[in-house]
XYZ file of N, CA and C in Angstrom:
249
model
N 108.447 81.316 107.732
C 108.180 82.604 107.121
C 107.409 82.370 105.823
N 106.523 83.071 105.564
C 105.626 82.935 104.730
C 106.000 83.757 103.008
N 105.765 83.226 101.816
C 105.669 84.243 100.914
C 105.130 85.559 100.820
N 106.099 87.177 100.289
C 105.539 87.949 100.278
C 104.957 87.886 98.761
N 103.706 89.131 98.830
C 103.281 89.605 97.710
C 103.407 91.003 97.152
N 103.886 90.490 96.034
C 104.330 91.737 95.003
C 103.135 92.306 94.442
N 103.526 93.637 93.322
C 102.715 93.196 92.415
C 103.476 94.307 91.516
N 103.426 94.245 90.212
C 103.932 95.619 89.064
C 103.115 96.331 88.872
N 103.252 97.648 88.962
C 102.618 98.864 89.012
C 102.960 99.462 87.608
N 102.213 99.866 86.803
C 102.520 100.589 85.548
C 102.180 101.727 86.126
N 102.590 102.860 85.973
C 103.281 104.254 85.959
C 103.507 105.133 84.663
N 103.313 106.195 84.593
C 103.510 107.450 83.339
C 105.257 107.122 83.404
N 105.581 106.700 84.443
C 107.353 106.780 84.693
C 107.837 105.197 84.159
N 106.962 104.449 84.052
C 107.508 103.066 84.136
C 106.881 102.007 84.306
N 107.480 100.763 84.864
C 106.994 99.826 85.663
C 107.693 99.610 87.075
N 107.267 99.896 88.236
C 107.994 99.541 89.231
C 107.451 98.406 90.380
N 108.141 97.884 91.053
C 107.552 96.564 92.058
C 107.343 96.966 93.068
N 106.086 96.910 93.564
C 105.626 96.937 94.905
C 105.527 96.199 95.810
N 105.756 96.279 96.858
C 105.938 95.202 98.102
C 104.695 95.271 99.168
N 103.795 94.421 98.967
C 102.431 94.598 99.691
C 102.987 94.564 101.262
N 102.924 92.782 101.250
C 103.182 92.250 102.933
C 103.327 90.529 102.469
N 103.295 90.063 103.837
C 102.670 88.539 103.780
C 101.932 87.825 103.246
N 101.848 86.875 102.358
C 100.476 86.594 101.938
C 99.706 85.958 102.598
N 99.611 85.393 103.924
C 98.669 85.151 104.731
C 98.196 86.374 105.174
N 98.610 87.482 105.348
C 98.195 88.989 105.965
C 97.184 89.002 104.304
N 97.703 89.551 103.133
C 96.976 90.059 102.323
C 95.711 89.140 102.140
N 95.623 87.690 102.162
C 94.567 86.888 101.760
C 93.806 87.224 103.207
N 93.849 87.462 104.112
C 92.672 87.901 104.896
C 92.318 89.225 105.374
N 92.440 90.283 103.966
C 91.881 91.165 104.218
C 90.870 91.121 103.236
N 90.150 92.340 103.545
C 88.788 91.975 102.245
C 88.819 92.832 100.772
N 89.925 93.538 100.548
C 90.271 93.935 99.314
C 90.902 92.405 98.365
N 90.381 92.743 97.138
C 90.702 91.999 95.867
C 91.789 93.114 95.142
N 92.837 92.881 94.549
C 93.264 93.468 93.756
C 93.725 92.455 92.331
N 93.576 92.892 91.310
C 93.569 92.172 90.142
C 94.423 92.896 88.745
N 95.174 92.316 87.991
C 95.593 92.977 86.743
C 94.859 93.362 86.185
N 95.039 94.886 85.881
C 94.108 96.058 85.316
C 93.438 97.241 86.394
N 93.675 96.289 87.191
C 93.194 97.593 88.544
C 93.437 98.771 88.559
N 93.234 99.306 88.615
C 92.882 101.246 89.039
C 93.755 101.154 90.484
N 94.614 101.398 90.908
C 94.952 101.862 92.255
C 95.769 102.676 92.392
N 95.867 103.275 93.674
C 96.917 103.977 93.997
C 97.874 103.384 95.000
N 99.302 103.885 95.100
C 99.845 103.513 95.933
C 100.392 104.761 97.318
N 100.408 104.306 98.396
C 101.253 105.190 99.126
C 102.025 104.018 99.528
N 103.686 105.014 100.250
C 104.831 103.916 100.525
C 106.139 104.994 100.370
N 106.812 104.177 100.530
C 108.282 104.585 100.418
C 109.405 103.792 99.133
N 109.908 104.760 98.738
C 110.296 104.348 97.468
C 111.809 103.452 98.165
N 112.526 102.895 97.694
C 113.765 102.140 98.353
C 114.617 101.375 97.317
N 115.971 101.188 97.863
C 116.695 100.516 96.424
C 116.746 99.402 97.086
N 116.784 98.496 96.191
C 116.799 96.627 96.962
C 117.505 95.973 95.349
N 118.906 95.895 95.940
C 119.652 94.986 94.660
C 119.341 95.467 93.335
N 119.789 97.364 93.430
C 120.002 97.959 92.909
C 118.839 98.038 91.890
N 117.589 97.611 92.351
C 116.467 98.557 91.375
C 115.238 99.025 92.320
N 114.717 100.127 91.850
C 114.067 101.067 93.083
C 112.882 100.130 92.945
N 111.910 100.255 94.027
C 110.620 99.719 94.386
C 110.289 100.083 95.561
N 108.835 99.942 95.602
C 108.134 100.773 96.717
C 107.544 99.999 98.160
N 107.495 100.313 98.784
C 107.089 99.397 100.309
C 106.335 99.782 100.355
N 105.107 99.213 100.250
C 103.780 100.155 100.134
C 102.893 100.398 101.585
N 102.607 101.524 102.309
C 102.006 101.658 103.002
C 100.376 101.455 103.108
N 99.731 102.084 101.969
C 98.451 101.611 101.724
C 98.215 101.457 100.500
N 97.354 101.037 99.802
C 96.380 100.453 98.639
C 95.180 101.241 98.721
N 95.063 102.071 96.980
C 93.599 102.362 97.146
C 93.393 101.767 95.924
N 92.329 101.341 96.188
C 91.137 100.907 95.092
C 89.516 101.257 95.161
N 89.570 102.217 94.348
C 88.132 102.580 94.753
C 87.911 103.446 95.839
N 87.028 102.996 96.588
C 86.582 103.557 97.534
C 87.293 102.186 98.826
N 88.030 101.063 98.956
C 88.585 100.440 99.338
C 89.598 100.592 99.828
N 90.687 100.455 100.908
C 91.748 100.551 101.348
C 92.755 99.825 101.931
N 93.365 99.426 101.263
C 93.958 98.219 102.128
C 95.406 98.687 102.545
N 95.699 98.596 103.798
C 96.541 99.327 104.912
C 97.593 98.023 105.568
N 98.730 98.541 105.030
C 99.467 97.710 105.248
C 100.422 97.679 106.606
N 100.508 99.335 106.647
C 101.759 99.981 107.441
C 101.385 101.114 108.122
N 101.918 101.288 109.880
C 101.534 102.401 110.507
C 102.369 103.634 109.871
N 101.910 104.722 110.494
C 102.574 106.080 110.034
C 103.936 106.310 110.285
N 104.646 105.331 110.990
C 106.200 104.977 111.122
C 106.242 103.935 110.079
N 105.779 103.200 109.450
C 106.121 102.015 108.680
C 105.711 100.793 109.403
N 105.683 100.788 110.248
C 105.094 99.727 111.416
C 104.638 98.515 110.544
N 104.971 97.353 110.269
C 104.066 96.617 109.834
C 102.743 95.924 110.589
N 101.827 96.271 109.996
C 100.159 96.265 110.341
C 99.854 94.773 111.192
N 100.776 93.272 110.245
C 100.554 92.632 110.396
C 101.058 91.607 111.605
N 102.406 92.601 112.265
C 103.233 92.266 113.168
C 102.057 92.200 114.511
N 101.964 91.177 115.378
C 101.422 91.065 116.582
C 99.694 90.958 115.792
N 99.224 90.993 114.612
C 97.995 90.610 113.818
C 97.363 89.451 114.728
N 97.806 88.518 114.551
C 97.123 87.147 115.143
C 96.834 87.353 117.184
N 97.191 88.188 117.510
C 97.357 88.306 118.849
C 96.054 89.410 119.475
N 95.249 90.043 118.420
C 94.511 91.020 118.493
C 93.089 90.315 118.847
């Protein structure tokens, strides 16, 4: 099993942790994301050892999108290598 990737999201509300995916899934897509980035998140908010954070469904940056999760949550990257 591979390392996931996080990342902290600053917020008008806070700082909260986001849960991308895999990092073999995220390093071969063609979005960059970097500290200071502009993005948005979609996802589902969730408690994990009692502090909230988000499972993120997609990533916007820009005009960029990086799509993590089907419209059930599906992870994107499940059955990936088989396509």
């Amino acid at each position: 099993m591979s390392a996931g990737i996080h990342l902290l999201l600053n917020t008008d509300n806070g700082n909260i942790t986001v849960h991308l995916g895999p990092a073999w899934y995220i390093d071969n897509q063609d979005i960059l994301i970097s500290k200071g980035d502009n993005i948005s998140v979609t996802g589902s908010k969730v408690s994990y050892n009692g502090d909230l954070i988000i499972i993120a469904k997609e990533v916007k940056k820009g005009d960029q999108v990086l799509r993590l999760r089907d419209d059930n949550g599906y992870p994107l990257w499940s059955g990936w290598k088989n396509n």
